[in-house]
Backbone as JSON, one array per atom type, in Angstrom:
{
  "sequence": "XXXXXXXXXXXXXXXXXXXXXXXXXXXXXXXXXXXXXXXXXXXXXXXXXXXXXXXXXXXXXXXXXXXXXXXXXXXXXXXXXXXXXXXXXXXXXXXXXXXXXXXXXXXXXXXXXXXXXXXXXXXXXXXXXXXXXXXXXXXXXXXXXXXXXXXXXXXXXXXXXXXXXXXXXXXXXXXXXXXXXXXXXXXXXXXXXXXXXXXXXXXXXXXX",
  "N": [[7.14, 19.68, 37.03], [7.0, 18.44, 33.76], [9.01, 16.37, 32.04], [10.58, 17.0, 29.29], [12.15, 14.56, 27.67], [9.45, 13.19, 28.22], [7.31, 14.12, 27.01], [8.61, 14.28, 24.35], [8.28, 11.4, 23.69], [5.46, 10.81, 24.07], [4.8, 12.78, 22.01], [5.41, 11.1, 19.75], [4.27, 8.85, 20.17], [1.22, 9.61, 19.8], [1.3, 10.8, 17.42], [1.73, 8.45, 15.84], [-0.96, 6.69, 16.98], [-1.93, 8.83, 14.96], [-1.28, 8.17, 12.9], [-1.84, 5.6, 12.18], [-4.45, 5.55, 12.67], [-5.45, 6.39, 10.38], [-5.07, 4.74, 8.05], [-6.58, 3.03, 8.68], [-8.81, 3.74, 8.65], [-8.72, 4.37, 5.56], [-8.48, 1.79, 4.47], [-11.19, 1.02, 5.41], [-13.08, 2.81, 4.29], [-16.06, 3.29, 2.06], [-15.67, 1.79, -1.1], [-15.49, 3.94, -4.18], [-18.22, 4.94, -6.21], [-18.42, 3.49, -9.63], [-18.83, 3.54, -12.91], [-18.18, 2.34, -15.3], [-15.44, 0.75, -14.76], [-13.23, -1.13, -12.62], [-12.07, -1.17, -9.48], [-8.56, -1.75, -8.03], [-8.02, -3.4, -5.13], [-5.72, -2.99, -4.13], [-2.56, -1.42, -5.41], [-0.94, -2.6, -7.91], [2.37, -3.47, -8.72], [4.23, -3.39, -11.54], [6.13, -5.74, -13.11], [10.24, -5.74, -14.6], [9.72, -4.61, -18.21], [10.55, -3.59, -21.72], [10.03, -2.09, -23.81], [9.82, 0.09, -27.34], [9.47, 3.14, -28.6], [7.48, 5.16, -30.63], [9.25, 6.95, -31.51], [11.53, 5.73, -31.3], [12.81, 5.44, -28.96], [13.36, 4.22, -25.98], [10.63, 2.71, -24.19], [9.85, 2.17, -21.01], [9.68, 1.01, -17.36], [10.34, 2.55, -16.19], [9.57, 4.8, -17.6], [6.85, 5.32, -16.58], [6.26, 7.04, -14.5], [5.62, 9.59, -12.53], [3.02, 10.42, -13.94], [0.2, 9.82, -14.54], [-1.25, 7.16, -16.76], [-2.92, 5.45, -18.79], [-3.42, 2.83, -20.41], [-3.7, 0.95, -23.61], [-3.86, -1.86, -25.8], [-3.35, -2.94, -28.75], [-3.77, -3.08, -32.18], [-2.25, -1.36, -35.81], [-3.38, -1.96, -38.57], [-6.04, -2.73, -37.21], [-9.55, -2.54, -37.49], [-11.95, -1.82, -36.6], [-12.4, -1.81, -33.23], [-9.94, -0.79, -32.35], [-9.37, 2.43, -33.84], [-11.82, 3.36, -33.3], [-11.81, 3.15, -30.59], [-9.23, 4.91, -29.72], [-9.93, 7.24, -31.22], [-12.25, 8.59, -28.89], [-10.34, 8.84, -27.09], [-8.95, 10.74, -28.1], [-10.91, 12.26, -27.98], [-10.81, 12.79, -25.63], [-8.92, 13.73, -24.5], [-8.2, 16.52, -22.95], [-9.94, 16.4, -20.8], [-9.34, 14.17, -19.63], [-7.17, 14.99, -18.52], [-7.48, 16.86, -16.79], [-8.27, 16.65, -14.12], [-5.74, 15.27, -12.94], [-2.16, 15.47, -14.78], [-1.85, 13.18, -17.46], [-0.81, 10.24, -19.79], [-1.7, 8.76, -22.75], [-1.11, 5.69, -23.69], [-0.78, 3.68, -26.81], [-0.34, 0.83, -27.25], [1.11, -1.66, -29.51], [0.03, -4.87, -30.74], [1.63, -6.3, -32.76], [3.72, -6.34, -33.77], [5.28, -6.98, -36.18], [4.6, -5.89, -38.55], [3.64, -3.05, -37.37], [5.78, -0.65, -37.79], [8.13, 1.7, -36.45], [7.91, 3.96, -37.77], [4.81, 3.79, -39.04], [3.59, 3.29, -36.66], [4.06, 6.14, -35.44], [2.88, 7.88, -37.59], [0.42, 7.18, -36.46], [0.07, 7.5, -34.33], [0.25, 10.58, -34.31], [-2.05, 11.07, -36.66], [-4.36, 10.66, -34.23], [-3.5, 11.49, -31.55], [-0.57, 13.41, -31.62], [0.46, 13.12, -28.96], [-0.14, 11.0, -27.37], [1.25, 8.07, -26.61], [2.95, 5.66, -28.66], [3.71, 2.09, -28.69], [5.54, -0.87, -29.14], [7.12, -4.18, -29.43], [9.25, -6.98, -29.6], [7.42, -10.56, -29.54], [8.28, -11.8, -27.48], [8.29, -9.9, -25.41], [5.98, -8.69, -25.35], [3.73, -10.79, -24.75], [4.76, -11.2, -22.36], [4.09, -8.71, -21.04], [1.6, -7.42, -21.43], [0.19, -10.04, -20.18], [0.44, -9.09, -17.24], [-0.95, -7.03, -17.54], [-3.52, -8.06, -17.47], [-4.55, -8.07, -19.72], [-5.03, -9.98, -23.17], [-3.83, -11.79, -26.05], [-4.4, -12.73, -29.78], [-3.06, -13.87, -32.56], [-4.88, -14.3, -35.63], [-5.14, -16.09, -38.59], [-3.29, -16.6, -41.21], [-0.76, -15.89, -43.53], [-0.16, -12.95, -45.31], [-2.88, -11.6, -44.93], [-3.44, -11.8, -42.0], [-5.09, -11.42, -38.88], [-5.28, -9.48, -35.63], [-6.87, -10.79, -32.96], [-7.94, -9.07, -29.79], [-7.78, -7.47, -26.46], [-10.47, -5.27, -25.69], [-10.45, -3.23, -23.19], [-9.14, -0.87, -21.09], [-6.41, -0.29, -18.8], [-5.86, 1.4, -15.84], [-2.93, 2.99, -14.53], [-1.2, 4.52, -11.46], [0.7, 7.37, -10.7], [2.63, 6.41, -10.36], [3.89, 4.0, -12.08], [2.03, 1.76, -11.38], [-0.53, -0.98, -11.16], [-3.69, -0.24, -11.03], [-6.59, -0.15, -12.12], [-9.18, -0.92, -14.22], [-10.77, -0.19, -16.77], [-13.58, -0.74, -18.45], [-15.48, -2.42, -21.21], [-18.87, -1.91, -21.33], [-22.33, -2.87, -21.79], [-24.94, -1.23, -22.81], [-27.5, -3.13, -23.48], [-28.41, -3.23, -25.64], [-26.71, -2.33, -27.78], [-23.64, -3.26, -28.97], [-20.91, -4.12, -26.46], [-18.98, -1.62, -25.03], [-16.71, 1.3, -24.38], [-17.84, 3.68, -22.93], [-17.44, 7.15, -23.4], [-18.43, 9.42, -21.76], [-18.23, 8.15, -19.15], [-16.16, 6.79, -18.75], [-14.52, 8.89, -17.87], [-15.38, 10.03, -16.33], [-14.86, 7.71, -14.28], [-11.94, 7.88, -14.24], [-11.35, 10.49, -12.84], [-12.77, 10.45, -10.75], [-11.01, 7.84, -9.53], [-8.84, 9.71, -9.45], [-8.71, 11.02, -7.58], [-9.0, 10.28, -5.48]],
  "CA": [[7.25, 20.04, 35.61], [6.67, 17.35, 32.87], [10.27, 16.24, 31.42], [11.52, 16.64, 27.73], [11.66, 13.4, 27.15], [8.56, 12.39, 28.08], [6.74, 14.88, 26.01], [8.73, 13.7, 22.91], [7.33, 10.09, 23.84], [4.15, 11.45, 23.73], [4.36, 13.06, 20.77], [5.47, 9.49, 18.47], [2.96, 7.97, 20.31], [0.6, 10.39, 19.23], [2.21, 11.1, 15.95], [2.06, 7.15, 15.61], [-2.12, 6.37, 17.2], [-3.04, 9.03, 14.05], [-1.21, 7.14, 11.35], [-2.32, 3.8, 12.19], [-6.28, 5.6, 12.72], [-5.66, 7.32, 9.09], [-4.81, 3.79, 7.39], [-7.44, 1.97, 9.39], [-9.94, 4.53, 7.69], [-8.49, 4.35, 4.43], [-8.74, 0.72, 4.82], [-12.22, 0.38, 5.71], [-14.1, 3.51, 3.55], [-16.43, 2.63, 1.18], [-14.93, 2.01, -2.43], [-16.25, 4.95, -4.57], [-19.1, 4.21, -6.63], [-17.59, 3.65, -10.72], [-19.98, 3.3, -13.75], [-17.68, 1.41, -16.13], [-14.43, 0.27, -14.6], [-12.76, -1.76, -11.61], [-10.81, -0.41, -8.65], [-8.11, -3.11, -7.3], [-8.12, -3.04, -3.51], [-4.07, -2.26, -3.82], [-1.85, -1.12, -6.49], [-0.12, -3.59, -8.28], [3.36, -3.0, -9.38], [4.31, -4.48, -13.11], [7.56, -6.44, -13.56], [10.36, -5.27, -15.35], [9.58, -4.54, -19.58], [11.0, -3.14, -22.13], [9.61, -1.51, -25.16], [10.55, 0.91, -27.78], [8.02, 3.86, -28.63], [6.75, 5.47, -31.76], [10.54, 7.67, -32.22], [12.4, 4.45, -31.38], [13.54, 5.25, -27.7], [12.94, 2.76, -24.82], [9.86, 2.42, -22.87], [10.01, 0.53, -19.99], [8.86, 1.22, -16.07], [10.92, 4.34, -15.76], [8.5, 5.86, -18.92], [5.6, 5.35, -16.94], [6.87, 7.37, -13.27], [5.16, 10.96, -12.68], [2.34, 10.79, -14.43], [-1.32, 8.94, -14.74], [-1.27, 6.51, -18.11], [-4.19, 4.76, -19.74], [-2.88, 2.09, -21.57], [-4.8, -0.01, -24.43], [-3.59, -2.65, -26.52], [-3.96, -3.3, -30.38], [-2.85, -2.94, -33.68], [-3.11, -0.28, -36.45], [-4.41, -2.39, -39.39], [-7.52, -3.03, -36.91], [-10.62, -2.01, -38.69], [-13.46, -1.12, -35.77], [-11.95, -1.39, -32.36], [-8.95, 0.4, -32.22], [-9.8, 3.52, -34.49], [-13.28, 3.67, -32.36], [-11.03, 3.57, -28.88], [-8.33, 5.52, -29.96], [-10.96, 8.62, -31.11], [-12.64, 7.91, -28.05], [-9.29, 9.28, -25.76], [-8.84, 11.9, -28.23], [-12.11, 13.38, -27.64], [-11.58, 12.97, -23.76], [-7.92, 13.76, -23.34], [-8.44, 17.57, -21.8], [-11.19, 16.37, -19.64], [-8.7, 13.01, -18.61], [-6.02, 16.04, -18.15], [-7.97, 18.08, -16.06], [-8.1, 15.81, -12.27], [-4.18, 15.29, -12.92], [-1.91, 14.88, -15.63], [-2.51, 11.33, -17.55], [-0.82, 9.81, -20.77], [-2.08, 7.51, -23.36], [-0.17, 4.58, -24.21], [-0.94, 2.57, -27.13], [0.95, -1.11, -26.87], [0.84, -2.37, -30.57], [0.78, -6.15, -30.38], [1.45, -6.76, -34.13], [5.15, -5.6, -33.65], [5.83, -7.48, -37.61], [3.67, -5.0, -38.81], [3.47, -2.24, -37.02], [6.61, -0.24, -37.85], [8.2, 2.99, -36.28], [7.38, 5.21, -38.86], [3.68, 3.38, -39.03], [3.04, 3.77, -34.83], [4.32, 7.69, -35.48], [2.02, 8.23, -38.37], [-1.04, 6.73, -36.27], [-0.12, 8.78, -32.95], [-0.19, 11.81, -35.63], [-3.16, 11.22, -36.9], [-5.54, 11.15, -33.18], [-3.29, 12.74, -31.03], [0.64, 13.46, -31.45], [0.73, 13.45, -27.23], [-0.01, 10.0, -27.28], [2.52, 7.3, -27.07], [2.97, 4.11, -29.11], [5.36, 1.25, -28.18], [5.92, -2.23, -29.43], [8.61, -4.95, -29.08], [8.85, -8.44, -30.17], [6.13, -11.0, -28.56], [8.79, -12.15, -26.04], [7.98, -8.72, -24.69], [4.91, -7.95, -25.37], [3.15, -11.38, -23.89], [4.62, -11.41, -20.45], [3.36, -7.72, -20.68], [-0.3, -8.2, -21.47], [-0.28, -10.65, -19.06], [0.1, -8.71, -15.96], [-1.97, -5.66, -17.33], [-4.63, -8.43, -17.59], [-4.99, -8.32, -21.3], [-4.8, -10.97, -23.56], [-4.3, -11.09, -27.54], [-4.05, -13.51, -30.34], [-3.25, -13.99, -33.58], [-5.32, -14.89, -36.46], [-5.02, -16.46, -39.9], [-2.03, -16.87, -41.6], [-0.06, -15.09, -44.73], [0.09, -11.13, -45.03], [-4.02, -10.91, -44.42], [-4.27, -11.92, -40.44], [-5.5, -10.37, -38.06], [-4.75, -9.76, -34.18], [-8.04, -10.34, -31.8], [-7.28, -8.71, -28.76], [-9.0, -7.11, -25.12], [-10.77, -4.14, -25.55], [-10.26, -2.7, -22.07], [-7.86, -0.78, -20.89], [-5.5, -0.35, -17.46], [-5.09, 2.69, -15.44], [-1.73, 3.24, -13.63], [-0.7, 5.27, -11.23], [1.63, 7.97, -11.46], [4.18, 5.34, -9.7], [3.67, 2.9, -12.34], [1.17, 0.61, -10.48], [-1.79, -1.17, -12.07], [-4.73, 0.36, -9.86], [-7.94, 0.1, -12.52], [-9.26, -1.43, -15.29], [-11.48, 0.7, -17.44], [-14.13, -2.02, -19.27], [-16.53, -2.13, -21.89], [-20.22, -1.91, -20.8], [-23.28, -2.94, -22.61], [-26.44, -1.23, -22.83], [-28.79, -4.35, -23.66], [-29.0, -2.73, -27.4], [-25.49, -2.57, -28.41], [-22.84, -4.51, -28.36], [-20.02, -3.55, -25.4], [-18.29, -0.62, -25.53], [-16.57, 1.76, -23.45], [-18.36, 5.06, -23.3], [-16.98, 8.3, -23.06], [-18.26, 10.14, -20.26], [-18.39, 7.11, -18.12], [-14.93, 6.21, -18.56], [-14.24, 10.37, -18.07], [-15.89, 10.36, -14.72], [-14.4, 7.21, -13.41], [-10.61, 7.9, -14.2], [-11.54, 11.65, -11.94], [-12.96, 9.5, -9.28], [-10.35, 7.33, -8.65], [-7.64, 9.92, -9.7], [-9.29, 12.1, -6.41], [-8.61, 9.16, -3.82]],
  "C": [[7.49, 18.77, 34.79], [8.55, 17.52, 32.11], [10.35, 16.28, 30.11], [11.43, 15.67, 27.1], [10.18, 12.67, 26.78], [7.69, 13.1, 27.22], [7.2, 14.66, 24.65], [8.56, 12.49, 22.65], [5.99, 10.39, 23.32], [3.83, 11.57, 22.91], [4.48, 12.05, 19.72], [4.54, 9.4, 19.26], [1.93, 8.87, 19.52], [0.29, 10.25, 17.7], [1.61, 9.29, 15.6], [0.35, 6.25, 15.53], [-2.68, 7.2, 15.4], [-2.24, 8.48, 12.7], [-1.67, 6.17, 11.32], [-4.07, 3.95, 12.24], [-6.56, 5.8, 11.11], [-5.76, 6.23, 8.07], [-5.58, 2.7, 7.69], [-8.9, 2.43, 8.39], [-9.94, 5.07, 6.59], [-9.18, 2.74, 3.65], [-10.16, 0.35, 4.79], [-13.56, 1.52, 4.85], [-14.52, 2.56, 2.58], [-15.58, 2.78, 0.03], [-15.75, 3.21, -3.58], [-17.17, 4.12, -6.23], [-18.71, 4.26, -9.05], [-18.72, 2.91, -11.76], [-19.25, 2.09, -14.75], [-16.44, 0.92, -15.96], [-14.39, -0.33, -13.03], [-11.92, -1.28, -11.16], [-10.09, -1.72, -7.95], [-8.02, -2.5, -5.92], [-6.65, -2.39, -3.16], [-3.18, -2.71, -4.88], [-1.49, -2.4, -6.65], [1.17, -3.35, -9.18], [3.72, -4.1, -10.48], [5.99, -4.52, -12.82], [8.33, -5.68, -14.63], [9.91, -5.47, -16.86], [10.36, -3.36, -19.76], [10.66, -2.97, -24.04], [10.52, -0.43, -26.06], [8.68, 1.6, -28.38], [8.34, 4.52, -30.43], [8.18, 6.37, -32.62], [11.94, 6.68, -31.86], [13.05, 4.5, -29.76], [13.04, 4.13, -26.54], [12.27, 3.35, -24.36], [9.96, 1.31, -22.33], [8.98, 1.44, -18.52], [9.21, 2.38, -15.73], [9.95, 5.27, -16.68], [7.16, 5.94, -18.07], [5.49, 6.55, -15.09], [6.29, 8.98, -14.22], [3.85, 11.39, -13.26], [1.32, 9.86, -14.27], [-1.18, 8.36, -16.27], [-2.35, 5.48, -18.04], [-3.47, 3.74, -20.99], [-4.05, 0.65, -22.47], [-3.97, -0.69, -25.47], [-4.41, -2.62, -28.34], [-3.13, -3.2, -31.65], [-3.09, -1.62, -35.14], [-3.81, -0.44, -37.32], [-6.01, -2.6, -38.5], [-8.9, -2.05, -37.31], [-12.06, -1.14, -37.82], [-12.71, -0.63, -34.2], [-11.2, -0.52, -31.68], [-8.89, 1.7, -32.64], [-10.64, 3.98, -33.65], [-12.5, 4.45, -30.84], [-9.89, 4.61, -28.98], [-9.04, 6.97, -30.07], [-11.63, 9.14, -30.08], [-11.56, 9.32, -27.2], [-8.51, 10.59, -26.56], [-9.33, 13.14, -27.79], [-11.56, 13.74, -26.27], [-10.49, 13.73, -23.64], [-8.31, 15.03, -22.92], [-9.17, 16.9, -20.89], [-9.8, 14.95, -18.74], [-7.53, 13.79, -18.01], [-6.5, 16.49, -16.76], [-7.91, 17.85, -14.34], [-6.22, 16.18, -11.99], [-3.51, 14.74, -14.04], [-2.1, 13.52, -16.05], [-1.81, 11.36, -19.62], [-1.25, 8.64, -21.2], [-1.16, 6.5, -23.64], [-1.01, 3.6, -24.9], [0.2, 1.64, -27.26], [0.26, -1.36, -28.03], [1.11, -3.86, -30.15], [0.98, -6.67, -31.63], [2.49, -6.23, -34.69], [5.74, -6.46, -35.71], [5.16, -6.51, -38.36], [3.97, -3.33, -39.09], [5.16, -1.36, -36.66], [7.01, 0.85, -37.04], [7.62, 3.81, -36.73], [5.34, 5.11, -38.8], [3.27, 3.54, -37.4], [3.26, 5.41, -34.64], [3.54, 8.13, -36.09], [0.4, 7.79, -37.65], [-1.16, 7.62, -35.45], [-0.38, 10.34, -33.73], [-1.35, 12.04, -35.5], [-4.59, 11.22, -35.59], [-4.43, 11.88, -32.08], [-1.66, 12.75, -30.84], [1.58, 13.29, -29.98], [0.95, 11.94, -26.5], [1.12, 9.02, -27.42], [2.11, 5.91, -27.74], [3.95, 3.64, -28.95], [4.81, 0.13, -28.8], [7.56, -2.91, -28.83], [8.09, -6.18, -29.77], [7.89, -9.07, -28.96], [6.82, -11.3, -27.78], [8.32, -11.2, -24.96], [6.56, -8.59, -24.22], [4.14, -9.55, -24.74], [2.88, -11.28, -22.65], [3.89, -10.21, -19.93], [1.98, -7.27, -20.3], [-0.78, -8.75, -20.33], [-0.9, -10.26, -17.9], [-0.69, -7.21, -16.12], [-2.83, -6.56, -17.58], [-5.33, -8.64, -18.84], [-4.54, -9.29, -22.03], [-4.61, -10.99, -25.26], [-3.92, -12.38, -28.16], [-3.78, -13.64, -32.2], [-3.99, -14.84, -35.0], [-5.47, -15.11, -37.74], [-4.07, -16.21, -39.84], [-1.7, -16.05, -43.24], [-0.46, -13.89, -44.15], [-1.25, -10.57, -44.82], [-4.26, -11.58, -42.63], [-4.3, -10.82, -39.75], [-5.52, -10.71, -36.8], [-6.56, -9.53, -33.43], [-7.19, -9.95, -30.43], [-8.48, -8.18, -27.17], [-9.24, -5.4, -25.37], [-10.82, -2.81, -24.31], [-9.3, -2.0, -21.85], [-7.84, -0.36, -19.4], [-5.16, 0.86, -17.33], [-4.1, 2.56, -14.64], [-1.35, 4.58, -12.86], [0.35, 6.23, -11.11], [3.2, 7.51, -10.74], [4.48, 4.42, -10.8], [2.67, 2.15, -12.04], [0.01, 0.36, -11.01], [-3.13, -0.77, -10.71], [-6.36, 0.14, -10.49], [-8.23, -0.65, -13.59], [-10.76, -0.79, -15.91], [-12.64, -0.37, -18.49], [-15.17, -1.68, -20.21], [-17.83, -3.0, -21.2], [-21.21, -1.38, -22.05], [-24.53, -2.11, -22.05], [-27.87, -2.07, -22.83], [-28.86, -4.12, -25.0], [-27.83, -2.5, -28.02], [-24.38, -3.58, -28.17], [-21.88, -3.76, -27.24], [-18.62, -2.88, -25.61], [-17.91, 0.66, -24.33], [-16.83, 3.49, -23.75], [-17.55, 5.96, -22.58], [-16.74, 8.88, -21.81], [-18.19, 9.54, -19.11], [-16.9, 7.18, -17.59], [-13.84, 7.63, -17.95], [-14.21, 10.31, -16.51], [-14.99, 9.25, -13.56], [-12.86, 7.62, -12.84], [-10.71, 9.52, -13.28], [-11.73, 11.2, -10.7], [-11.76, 9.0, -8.94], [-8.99, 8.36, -8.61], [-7.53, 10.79, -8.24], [-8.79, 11.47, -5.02], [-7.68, 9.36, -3.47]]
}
């Protein structure tokens, strides 16, 4: 008769050959095929930050835990980009709902500006569900940074204006930077991140 022990040997081993087969063939599948964004090969967790959002409470890394977030950079005086992208994730959010929950996050980078009351009145106006945050640029640089975005300011007195990255960063519902959502040209427009593209990818990878 086979001993006790050795049968609960057995079973870790066992137990142990199909985790290490399951992560071998996670590991080595193809990457799924994505029309307008980038999948990183493995999460990337963001450093601490610390923001404040559109009703003045702190975002930071704990705000972003439980859920799927889409985050895009900009400002609210911006005149084409941001209005365009912002309408954009109105239209989609049910459909970006629908795989697994997912919030927006706009990141103002034009925190002299862009007031409480003024980041509440914008989330208002495309979709109240949405979040807006700022901070001063100490913040908001190192932030940018590691979501890969970049921004700058231009001209001087009370008319400049912030260029910035039109792209935005998906996270998982750990936090973790996992995607980057990009604008893609046609040959006949200029580069822009379409709808159903950007619809289909964030389902794809939200499925993996």
């Amino acid at each position: 008769m086979m001993k006790r022990p050795f049968i609960i040997v057995a079973a870790v081993l066992l137990m142990t050959l199909g985790v290490l087969a399951a992560s071998q063939w996670r590991q080595h599948q193809s990457p799924p095929e994505l029309k307008t964004s980038y999948l990183f090969p493995e999460a990337r967790a963001l450093a601490p930050f610390e923001l404040k959002d559109q009703y003045g409470n702190p975002f930071n890394n704990d705000s972003l835990n439980g859920k799927w977030s889409l985050i895009f950079i900009g400002f609210t005086s911006c005149p084409d980009i941001c209005p365009t992208t912002m309408g954009k994730l109105a239209a989609a959010y049910a459909d970006l709902n629908e795989e697994a929950p997912l919030r927006v996050v706009f990141i103002s980078v034009d925190p002299e500006r862009d007031t409480q009351d003024k980041l509440a009145s914008y989330m208002e106006f495309f979709n109240p569900e949405f979040v807006a945050a700022t901070a001063p640029h100490t913040e908001l640089f190192p932030l940018t940074r590691q979501l890969g975005m970049i921004y700058a300011m231009v001209g001087e007195g009370e008319d400049y204006t912030v260029d910035h990255s039109a792209s935005m960063v998906l996270l998982n519902p750990k936090g973790e930077k996992v995607a980057v959502v990009k604008p893609r040209s046609d040959g006949k427009s200029l580069p822009q991140i379409r709808l159903q593209e950007m619809v289909s990818d964030i389902q794809t990878i939200q499925s993996l």
